[in-house]
Coordinates of N, CA and C and ligand atoms in Angstrom, one line a residue:
M47 N -10.4 -26.1 20.9 CA -11.2 -24.9 20.7 C -10.4 -23.6 21.1
L48 N -10.4 -22.7 20.2 CA -9.7 -21.4 20.5 C -10.6 -20.6 21.4
T49 N -9.9 -19.8 22.3 CA -10.6 -18.8 23.1 C -10.0 -17.5 22.8
V50 N -10.8 -16.4 22.5 CA -10.3 -15.1 22.3 C -10.8 -14.2 23.5
Y51 N -9.9 -13.6 24.2 CA -10.2 -12.7 25.3 C -10.1 -11.3 24.8
G52 N -11.2 -10.5 24.9 CA -11.1 -9.1 24.5 C -12.3 -8.7 23.7
V53 N -12.9 -7.5 24.1 CA -14.1 -7.0 23.4 C -13.7 -6.7 21.9
Y54 N -14.8 -6.6 21.1 CA -14.6 -6.3 19.7 C -14.0 -4.9 19.6
R55 N -14.3 -4.0 20.5 CA -13.8 -2.6 20.5 C -12.4 -2.6 21.1
S56 N -11.5 -3.3 20.6 CA -10.1 -3.4 21.0 C -9.4 -4.0 19.9
R57 N -8.1 -4.2 20.1 CA -7.3 -4.9 19.0 C -7.7 -6.4 18.8
A58 N -8.6 -6.8 19.7 CA -9.1 -8.2 19.4 C -9.9 -8.2 18.1
S59 N -10.3 -7.1 17.6 CA -10.9 -7.1 16.3 C -10.1 -7.8 15.2
R60 N -8.8 -7.7 15.4 CA -7.9 -8.3 14.4 C -8.1 -9.9 14.3
I61 N -8.0 -10.5 15.4 CA -8.1 -12.0 15.4 C -9.6 -12.4 15.2
L62 N -10.5 -11.5 15.7 CA -11.9 -11.8 15.5 C -12.3 -11.8 14.0
W63 N -11.7 -10.8 13.3 CA -11.9 -10.7 11.8 C -11.3 -11.9 11.1
L64 N -10.1 -12.3 11.5 CA -9.5 -13.5 10.9 C -10.3 -14.7 11.1
L65 N -10.8 -14.9 12.3 CA -11.5 -16.1 12.6 C -12.8 -16.2 11.8
E66 N -13.4 -15.0 11.6 CA -14.6 -14.9 10.7 C -14.2 -15.3 9.3
E67 N -13.0 -14.8 8.8 CA -12.5 -15.2 7.4 C -12.4 -16.7 7.3
L68 N -11.9 -17.3 8.3 CA -11.6 -18.7 8.3 C -12.8 -19.6 8.6
G69 N -13.8 -19.0 9.2 CA -15.0 -19.8 9.6 C -14.7 -20.7 10.7
L70 N -13.8 -20.4 11.6 CA -13.4 -21.3 12.7 C -14.3 -21.0 13.9
A71 N -14.7 -22.0 14.6 CA -15.4 -21.9 15.8 C -14.5 -21.4 16.9
F72 N -15.0 -20.6 17.8 CA -14.1 -20.1 19.0 C -15.0 -19.7 20.1
E73 N -14.4 -19.7 21.3 CA -15.1 -19.1 22.4 C -14.7 -17.7 22.6
H74 N -15.6 -16.8 22.9 CA -15.3 -15.4 23.1 C -15.5 -14.9 24.5
V75 N -14.5 -14.4 25.1 CA -14.6 -13.8 26.5 C -14.4 -12.3 26.3
P76 N -15.5 -11.5 26.4 CA -15.4 -10.1 26.1 C -14.8 -9.3 27.2
V77 N -13.5 -9.5 27.5 CA -12.8 -8.7 28.5 C -12.7 -7.2 28.0
I78 N -13.1 -6.3 28.9 CA -13.1 -4.9 28.5 C -11.8 -4.2 29.1
Q79 N -11.4 -3.1 28.4 CA -10.2 -2.4 28.9 C -10.5 -1.7 30.2
A80 N -9.6 -1.8 31.2 CA -9.9 -1.2 32.5 C -10.1 0.3 32.4
Y81 N -9.3 1.0 31.5 CA -9.4 2.4 31.4 C -10.8 2.9 31.0
R82 N -11.6 2.0 30.4 CA -12.9 2.4 30.0 C -14.0 2.3 31.1
L83 N -13.5 1.9 32.3 CA -14.4 1.7 33.4 C -14.1 2.8 34.5
A84 N -15.2 3.2 35.2 CA -15.0 4.2 36.2 C -14.2 3.6 37.4
D85 N -14.5 2.4 37.8 CA -13.8 1.7 38.8 C -13.7 0.2 38.5
P86 N -12.5 -0.1 37.8 CA -12.3 -1.5 37.4 C -12.3 -2.5 38.5
A87 N -12.0 -2.0 39.8 CA -11.9 -2.9 40.9 C -13.2 -3.1 41.7
A88 N -14.2 -2.4 41.2 CA -15.5 -2.4 41.9 C -16.1 -3.9 41.9
D89 N -16.8 -4.2 42.9 CA -17.4 -5.6 42.9 C -18.2 -5.9 41.7
D90 N -19.0 -4.9 41.2 CA -19.9 -5.2 40.1 C -19.2 -4.8 38.8
A91 N -17.9 -4.5 38.7 CA -17.2 -4.2 37.5 C -17.2 -5.4 36.6
P92 N -17.4 -5.2 35.2 CA -17.3 -6.4 34.3 C -15.8 -6.9 34.3
F93 N -15.7 -8.1 33.8 CA -14.4 -8.7 33.7 C -13.5 -7.8 32.8
N94 N -12.4 -7.3 33.4 CA -11.6 -6.3 32.7 C -10.1 -6.6 32.7
T95 N -9.4 -5.8 32.0 CA -7.9 -6.1 31.9 C -7.1 -6.0 33.2
L96 N -7.8 -5.5 34.3 CA -7.1 -5.5 35.6 C -7.7 -6.5 36.5
S97 N -8.7 -7.2 36.1 CA -9.3 -8.2 37.0 C -8.3 -9.3 37.3
P98 N -8.2 -9.7 38.6 CA -7.1 -10.7 38.9 C -7.2 -11.9 38.0
G99 N -8.4 -12.4 37.7 CA -8.6 -13.6 36.9 C -8.0 -13.4 35.5
F100 N -8.0 -12.1 35.0 CA -7.4 -11.9 33.6 C -5.9 -11.7 33.7
L101 N -5.5 -11.0 34.8 CA -4.0 -10.8 35.0 C -3.3 -12.2 35.1
S102 N -4.0 -13.2 35.7 CA -3.4 -14.5 35.8 C -3.1 -15.1 34.4
I103 N -3.9 -14.7 33.4 CA -3.8 -15.2 32.1 C -2.8 -14.3 31.3
S104 N -2.9 -13.0 31.6 CA -2.1 -12.0 30.8 C -1.5 -11.0 31.8
P105 N -0.3 -11.2 32.3 CA 0.3 -10.3 33.2 C 0.4 -8.9 32.7
A106 N 0.4 -8.7 31.3 CA 0.5 -7.4 30.7 C -0.7 -6.6 30.9
G107 N -1.8 -7.2 31.2 CA -3.1 -6.5 31.5 C -3.6 -5.9 30.2
A108 N -3.5 -6.6 29.1 CA -3.9 -6.0 27.8 C -4.6 -7.1 27.0
V109 N -5.6 -6.7 26.3 CA -6.3 -7.6 25.3 C -5.9 -7.2 23.9
P110 N -5.9 -8.2 23.0 CA -6.4 -9.5 23.1 C -5.4 -10.5 23.7
V111 N -6.0 -11.6 24.1 CA -5.2 -12.8 24.4 C -5.9 -14.0 23.7
L112 N -5.1 -14.9 23.2 CA -5.6 -16.1 22.5 C -5.2 -17.3 23.3
R113 N -6.2 -18.2 23.6 CA -5.8 -19.5 24.2 C -6.1 -20.6 23.2
D114 N -5.2 -21.5 23.0 CA -5.4 -22.6 22.1 C -5.0 -23.9 23.0
G115 N -5.9 -24.4 23.7 CA -5.6 -25.5 24.7 C -4.8 -24.9 25.8
D116 N -3.6 -25.4 26.1 CA -2.8 -24.9 27.1 C -1.9 -23.8 26.6
F117 N -1.9 -23.5 25.3 CA -1.1 -22.5 24.7 C -1.7 -21.1 24.8
V118 N -1.0 -20.2 25.4 CA -1.6 -18.8 25.6 C -0.7 -17.8 24.8
L119 N -1.3 -16.9 24.1 CA -0.5 -16.0 23.2 C -1.1 -14.6 23.4
S120 N -0.2 -13.6 23.6 CA -0.5 -12.2 23.6 C 0.1 -11.6 22.3
E121 N -0.2 -10.3 22.1 CA 0.2 -9.6 20.9 C -0.7 -10.0 19.7
S122 N -1.6 -9.1 19.3 CA -2.6 -9.3 18.4 C -2.1 -9.8 17.0
L123 N -1.0 -9.3 16.6 CA -0.5 -9.7 15.2 C 0.2 -11.0 15.3
A124 N 0.8 -11.4 16.4 CA 1.3 -12.7 16.6 C 0.2 -13.7 16.5
M125 N -0.9 -13.4 17.1 CA -2.1 -14.3 17.1 C -2.6 -14.5 15.7
T126 N -2.8 -13.4 14.9 CA -3.3 -13.6 13.5 C -2.3 -14.5 12.7
L127 N -1.0 -14.2 12.8 CA -0.1 -15.0 12.0 C -0.1 -16.4 12.5
Y128 N -0.2 -16.7 13.8 CA -0.3 -18.1 14.3 C -1.5 -18.8 13.8
V129 N -2.6 -18.2 13.9 CA -3.9 -18.9 13.5 C -3.9 -19.1 12.0
A130 N -3.4 -18.1 11.2 CA -3.5 -18.2 9.8 C -2.5 -19.4 9.4
R131 N -1.4 -19.4 10.0 CA -0.4 -20.5 9.6 C -1.0 -21.9 10.0
K132 N -1.6 -21.9 11.2 CA -2.1 -23.2 11.7 C -3.3 -23.7 10.8
A133 N -4.1 -22.7 10.3 CA -5.3 -23.1 9.5 C -4.8 -23.4 8.1
G134 N -3.8 -22.8 7.6 CA -3.3 -23.0 6.2 C -4.3 -22.3 5.2
G135 N -4.2 -22.7 3.9 CA -5.1 -22.1 2.9 C -4.6 -20.8 2.4
P136 N -5.4 -20.1 1.6 CA -4.9 -18.9 0.9 C -4.5 -17.7 1.8
L137 N -5.0 -17.6 3.0 CA -4.7 -16.5 3.8 C -3.3 -16.7 4.5
A138 N -2.8 -17.9 4.5 CA -1.6 -18.2 5.2 C -0.4 -18.1 4.2
P139 N 0.8 -18.0 4.8 CA 2.0 -18.0 3.9 C 2.1 -19.4 3.2
A140 N 2.5 -19.3 1.9 CA 2.7 -20.5 1.1 C 4.1 -21.1 1.3
D141 N 5.0 -20.3 1.8 CA 6.4 -20.8 2.0 C 7.1 -19.9 2.9
A142 N 8.4 -20.2 3.2 CA 9.2 -19.4 4.2 C 9.3 -18.0 3.8
Q143 N 9.4 -17.7 2.5 CA 9.6 -16.3 2.1 C 8.3 -15.5 2.3
E144 N 7.2 -16.1 1.9 CA 6.0 -15.4 2.2 C 5.8 -15.2 3.7
N145 N 6.2 -16.2 4.5 CA 6.1 -16.1 5.9 C 6.9 -14.9 6.4
A146 N 8.1 -14.8 5.9 CA 9.0 -13.7 6.3 C 8.4 -12.3 5.9
L147 N 7.8 -12.3 4.7 CA 7.2 -11.0 4.3 C 6.0 -10.6 5.1
M148 N 5.3 -11.6 5.5 CA 4.1 -11.3 6.4 C 4.5 -10.8 7.7
E149 N 5.6 -11.4 8.2 CA 6.2 -10.8 9.5 C 6.7 -9.4 9.3
Q150 N 7.4 -9.2 8.2 CA 8.0 -7.9 7.8 C 6.9 -6.9 7.8
W151 N 5.8 -7.1 7.2 CA 4.7 -6.1 7.1 C 4.0 -5.9 8.4
A152 N 3.9 -7.0 9.2 CA 3.3 -6.8 10.5 C 4.1 -5.9 11.4
L153 N 5.4 -6.2 11.4 CA 6.4 -5.4 12.2 C 6.4 -3.9 11.7
Y154 N 6.4 -3.8 10.4 CA 6.4 -2.4 9.8 C 5.1 -1.7 10.2
G155 N 4.0 -2.4 10.2 CA 2.7 -1.8 10.6 C 2.8 -1.3 12.1
V156 N 3.2 -2.1 13.0 CA 3.2 -1.7 14.4 C 4.3 -0.7 14.7
S157 N 5.4 -0.7 14.0 CA 6.5 0.2 14.4 C 6.4 1.5 13.6
A158 N 6.1 1.5 12.3 CA 6.1 2.7 11.5 C 4.8 3.4 11.4
I159 N 3.7 2.7 11.6 CA 2.4 3.3 11.4 C 1.5 3.4 12.6
E160 N 1.4 2.3 13.4 CA 0.4 2.3 14.5 C 0.6 3.4 15.5
P161 N 1.8 3.8 15.9 CA 1.8 4.9 16.9 C 1.2 6.2 16.4
A162 N 1.6 6.6 15.2 CA 1.1 7.9 14.7 C -0.4 7.8 14.4
A163 N -0.8 6.6 13.8 CA -2.2 6.4 13.5 C -3.1 6.5 14.7
L164 N -2.6 5.8 15.8 CA -3.3 5.8 17.1 C -3.4 7.2 17.7
A165 N -2.3 8.0 17.6 CA -2.3 9.4 18.1 C -3.3 10.2 17.4
L166 N -3.5 10.0 16.1 CA -4.5 10.7 15.3 C -5.9 10.3 15.7
L167 N -6.1 9.0 15.9 CA -7.4 8.5 16.3 C -7.8 9.1 17.7
S168 N -6.8 9.1 18.6 CA -7.1 9.7 20.0 C -7.4 11.1 19.9
A169 N -6.6 11.9 19.1 CA -6.8 13.3 19.0 C -8.2 13.6 18.5
H170 N -8.7 12.9 17.5 CA -10.1 13.1 17.0 C -11.1 12.6 18.0
A171 N -10.9 11.4 18.5 CA -11.9 10.9 19.4 C -12.1 11.7 20.7
E172 N -11.0 12.3 21.1 CA -11.1 13.1 22.4 C -11.4 14.6 22.1
G173 N -11.6 15.0 20.8 CA -11.9 16.3 20.5 C -10.8 17.3 20.6
R174 N -9.5 16.8 20.6 CA -8.4 17.6 20.7 C -7.9 18.1 19.3
A175 N -8.3 17.4 18.3 CA -7.7 17.8 17.0 C -8.0 19.2 16.5
S176 N -9.1 19.8 17.0 CA -9.5 21.1 16.6 C -8.9 22.2 17.5
T177 N -8.2 21.8 18.6 CA -7.5 22.9 19.4 C -6.2 23.2 18.8
P178 N -5.6 24.4 19.1 CA -4.3 24.7 18.5 C -3.2 23.7 18.8
E179 N -3.1 23.2 20.0 CA -2.1 22.2 20.3 C -2.4 20.9 19.5
G180 N -3.7 20.6 19.5 CA -4.1 19.4 18.7 C -3.8 19.5 17.3
A181 N -4.0 20.7 16.7 CA -3.6 20.8 15.3 C -2.1 20.6 15.0
D182 N -1.3 21.1 16.0 CA 0.1 20.9 15.9 C 0.5 19.4 15.9
L183 N -0.2 18.7 16.9 CA 0.0 17.3 17.0 C -0.4 16.5 15.7
V184 N -1.6 16.9 15.2 CA -2.1 16.2 14.0 C -1.1 16.4 12.9
A185 N -0.6 17.7 12.7 CA 0.3 17.9 11.6 C 1.6 17.1 11.7
A186 N 2.1 17.0 13.0 CA 3.3 16.2 13.2 C 3.1 14.7 12.9
E187 N 1.9 14.2 13.4 CA 1.7 12.7 13.2 C 1.4 12.4 11.7
V188 N 0.7 13.4 11.0 CA 0.5 13.2 9.6 C 1.8 13.2 8.9
G189 N 2.7 14.1 9.3 CA 4.0 14.1 8.7 C 4.8 12.8 8.9
R190 N 4.6 12.2 10.1 CA 5.3 11.0 10.4 C 4.8 9.8 9.5
L191 N 3.5 9.9 9.1 CA 3.0 8.8 8.3 C 3.2 8.9 6.8
R192 N 3.7 10.1 6.4 CA 3.8 10.3 4.9 C 4.7 9.2 4.2
R193 N 5.9 9.0 4.8 CA 6.7 8.0 4.1 C 6.1 6.6 4.1
P194 N 5.7 6.1 5.3 CA 5.1 4.7 5.3 C 3.9 4.6 4.4
L195 N 3.1 5.6 4.4 CA 1.9 5.5 3.5 C 2.3 5.5 2.0
A196 N 3.3 6.3 1.7 CA 3.8 6.3 0.3 C 4.4 4.9 0.0
V197 N 5.1 4.4 1.0 CA 5.7 3.0 0.7 C 4.6 2.0 0.4
L198 N 3.6 2.0 1.2 CA 2.5 1.1 1.0 C 1.7 1.4 -0.3
N199 N 1.6 2.7 -0.6 CA 0.9 3.0 -1.8 C 1.6 2.5 -3.1
G200 N 2.9 2.7 -3.0 CA 3.8 2.2 -4.1 C 3.7 0.7 -4.3
H201 N 3.8 0.0 -3.1 CA 3.8 -1.4 -3.2 C 2.5 -2.0 -3.7
L202 N 1.4 -1.4 -3.1 CA 0.0 -1.9 -3.5 C -0.3 -1.5 -4.9
G203 N 0.2 -0.4 -5.4 CA -0.1 0.0 -6.7 C 0.6 -1.0 -7.7
A204 N 1.7 -1.6 -7.3 CA 2.4 -2.5 -8.2 C 1.8 -3.9 -8.1
T205 N 1.4 -4.3 -6.9 CA 1.0 -5.7 -6.7 C -0.5 -6.0 -6.3
G206 N -1.1 -5.0 -5.8 CA -2.5 -5.1 -5.4 C -2.7 -5.7 -4.0
H207 N -1.7 -6.4 -3.5 CA -1.7 -7.0 -2.2 C -0.4 -6.9 -1.5
L208 N -0.3 -7.1 -0.2 CA 1.0 -7.0 0.5 C 1.9 -8.1 0.1
V209 N 1.3 -9.3 0.1 CA 2.2 -10.5 -0.2 C 1.5 -11.4 -1.2
G210 N 2.2 -11.7 -2.3 CA 1.6 -12.5 -3.4 C 0.6 -11.7 -4.1
T211 N -0.4 -12.4 -4.7 CA -1.4 -11.7 -5.5 C -2.8 -12.1 -5.0
R212 N -2.9 -12.3 -3.7 CA -4.2 -12.6 -3.1 C -4.3 -12.0 -1.7
F213 N -5.5 -11.9 -1.2 CA -5.7 -11.3 0.1 C -5.2 -12.4 1.1
T214 N -4.3 -11.9 2.0 CA -3.8 -12.8 3.1 C -3.9 -12.1 4.4
V215 N -3.4 -12.8 5.4 CA -3.4 -12.3 6.8 C -2.5 -11.0 6.9
A216 N -1.5 -10.9 6.0 CA -0.7 -9.7 5.9 C -1.6 -8.4 5.6
D217 N -2.5 -8.6 4.7 CA -3.4 -7.5 4.3 C -4.3 -7.2 5.5
L218 N -4.8 -8.2 6.1 CA -5.7 -8.1 7.3 C -5.0 -7.3 8.4
N219 N -3.8 -7.7 8.7 CA -3.1 -7.0 9.8 C -2.9 -5.6 9.5
M220 N -2.4 -5.3 8.3 CA -2.1 -3.9 7.9 C -3.4 -3.1 7.8
A221 N -4.5 -3.6 7.3 CA -5.7 -2.9 7.2 C -6.2 -2.5 8.6
E222 N -6.0 -3.4 9.6 CA -6.5 -3.0 10.9 C -5.6 -2.0 11.5
V223 N -4.3 -2.0 11.3 CA -3.4 -0.9 11.8 C -3.8 0.4 11.1
L224 N -4.0 0.4 9.8 CA -4.4 1.6 9.1 C -5.7 2.2 9.4
R225 N -6.6 1.3 9.9 CA -8.0 1.8 10.2 C -7.9 3.0 11.1
Y226 N -7.0 3.0 12.1 CA -6.9 4.2 13.0 C -6.6 5.5 12.2
A227 N -5.8 5.4 11.2 CA -5.5 6.6 10.4 C -6.6 7.1 9.6
Q228 N -7.7 6.3 9.5 CA -8.9 6.8 8.8 C -9.6 7.9 9.6
A229 N -9.2 8.0 10.9 CA -9.8 9.1 11.7 C -9.4 10.4 11.2
Q230 N -8.3 10.5 10.4 CA -7.8 11.8 9.9 C -8.5 12.0 8.6
P231 N -9.4 13.0 8.5 CA -10.1 13.1 7.2 C -9.2 13.3 6.0
G232 N -9.4 12.6 4.9 CA -8.7 12.8 3.7 C -7.3 12.2 3.6
L233 N -6.8 11.7 4.8 CA -5.4 11.3 4.8 C -5.2 10.1 3.9
V234 N -5.9 9.0 4.1 CA -5.7 7.8 3.3 C -6.0 8.1 1.8
D235 N -7.1 8.9 1.6 CA -7.5 9.2 0.2 C -6.4 9.8 -0.6
G236 N -5.4 10.4 0.0 CA -4.3 11.0 -0.7 C -3.4 10.0 -1.3
Y237 N -3.6 8.7 -1.0 CA -2.8 7.6 -1.5 C -3.7 6.7 -2.2
P238 N -4.0 6.9 -3.5 CA -5.1 6.2 -4.2 C -5.0 4.7 -4.2
A239 N -3.8 4.1 -4.4 CA -3.8 2.6 -4.4 C -4.0 2.1 -3.0
L240 N -3.5 2.8 -2.0 CA -3.7 2.4 -0.7 C -5.2 2.5 -0.3
A241 N -5.8 3.6 -0.7 CA -7.2 3.8 -0.4 C -8.1 2.7 -1.0
A242 N -7.8 2.4 -2.3 CA -8.6 1.4 -3.0 C -8.4 0.0 -2.3
W243 N -7.2 -0.3 -2.0 CA -6.9 -1.6 -1.3 C -7.6 -1.7 0.1
L244 N -7.6 -0.6 0.8 CA -8.2 -0.6 2.2 C -9.7 -0.7 2.0
A245 N -10.3 0.0 1.0 CA -11.8 -0.1 0.8 C -12.1 -1.6 0.5
A246 N -11.3 -2.2 -0.3 CA -11.6 -3.6 -0.7 C -11.5 -4.6 0.5
C247 N -10.5 -4.3 1.4 CA -10.3 -5.1 2.6 C -11.6 -5.0 3.5
Q248 N -12.0 -3.7 3.6 CA -13.1 -3.4 4.5 C -14.5 -3.8 3.9
A249 N -14.5 -4.1 2.6 CA -15.7 -4.6 1.9 C -15.9 -6.1 2.0
R250 N -14.9 -6.8 2.6 CA -15.0 -8.2 2.7 C -16.1 -8.6 3.7
P251 N -16.9 -9.6 3.4 CA -18.0 -10.0 4.3 C -17.5 -10.3 5.7
A252 N -16.3 -10.9 5.9 CA -15.8 -11.2 7.2 C -15.5 -9.9 8.0
F253 N -15.0 -8.9 7.3 CA -14.7 -7.6 8.0 C -16.0 -7.0 8.4
K254 N -17.0 -7.0 7.5 CA -18.3 -6.4 7.8 C -19.0 -7.1 9.0
A255 N -18.9 -8.5 9.1 CA -19.5 -9.2 10.2 C -18.8 -8.8 11.5
M256 N -17.5 -8.7 11.5 CA -16.7 -8.3 12.7 C -17.2 -6.9 13.0
W257 N -17.3 -6.0 12.1 CA -17.6 -4.6 12.3 C -19.0 -4.5 12.9
A258 N -19.9 -5.3 12.4 CA -21.3 -5.2 12.9 C -21.3 -5.6 14.4
R259 N -20.6 -6.6 14.8 CA -20.5 -7.0 16.2 C -19.9 -5.9 17.0
R260 N -18.8 -5.3 16.5 CA -18.1 -4.2 17.2 C -19.1 -3.1 17.4
Q261 N -19.9 -2.7 16.4 CA -20.8 -1.6 16.5 C -21.9 -1.9 17.5
A262 N -22.2 -3.2 17.7 CA -23.3 -3.6 18.6 C -22.8 -3.5 20.1
E263 N -21.5 -3.4 20.3 CA -21.0 -3.2 21.7 C -21.2 -1.8 22.1
P264 N -21.4 -1.6 23.5 CA -21.4 -0.2 23.9 C -20.1 0.6 23.6
A265 N -20.3 1.9 23.2 CA -19.1 2.7 22.8 C -18.2 2.9 24.0
Ligands
GSH507 N1 0.7 -4.5 21.1 C1 -0.5 -5.0 21.8 C2 -1.3 -3.9 22.4 C3 -2.4 -4.4 23.3 C4 -3.2 -3.2 23.9 O1 -2.6 -2.2 24.2 N2 -4.5 -3.5 24.1 C5 -5.3 -2.4 24.7 C6 -6.7 -2.5 24.0 S1 -6.6 -2.3 22.3 C7 -5.6 -2.8 26.2 O2 -5.9 -3.9 26.5 N3 -5.4 -1.8 27.1 C8 -5.7 -2.1 28.4 C9 -5.8 -1.0 29.3 O3 -5.2 0.0 29.0 O4 -6.6 -1.1 30.3 C10 -1.3 -5.9 20.8 O5 -1.3 -5.6 19.6 O6 -1.9 -6.9 21.2

């Protein structure tokens, strides 16, 4: 039995969406981020990323963590690639080249897109985007995303999917990274093939099921 540590309102959404796609049973331990708690060390604090019991599983103090028997894995995109490969089927790589391409896109997502996309999400969520300093930051981060979004738009316009001609774990990983950039009004819409692909990813029943559970958690 797989165990996922991490609330839906975290990068655990990635592996939780995949498990929904695959219809796999799993145990869910909703570890919450310590920074979201007034006092993570309080006696009545919920199980959180700084709880000693969690740090013994994940010294990095971050969710998600995946346990598969005695095997423990951190890094959300390593988890989705692991579970997809283990499960096999259309979401998984069909051969070594597809596997390499799925790793390529996951690494591109976390290195070229996630930092700027997260900065935009934070600026909007914290109400900074409308301040003069925030507007400068938004402009800089949008500028940083232009080339990677154009790369994805060109690729998706030609093939419709990141790897092969079907929805795979590579699409799921990138869609989750790109979700943060949707906080910036109109940004993704400026890249029509990318916007259409992202809408299709987020229209999938498994994404919607994950999203409903996420929305049911306290903000
Ligand atoms: N690169 C890591 C990032 C993990 C991460 O930063 N997780 C955040 C939640 S999305 C976290 O647990 N933060 C803990 C904290 O700051 O208290 C991954 O993709 O798994």
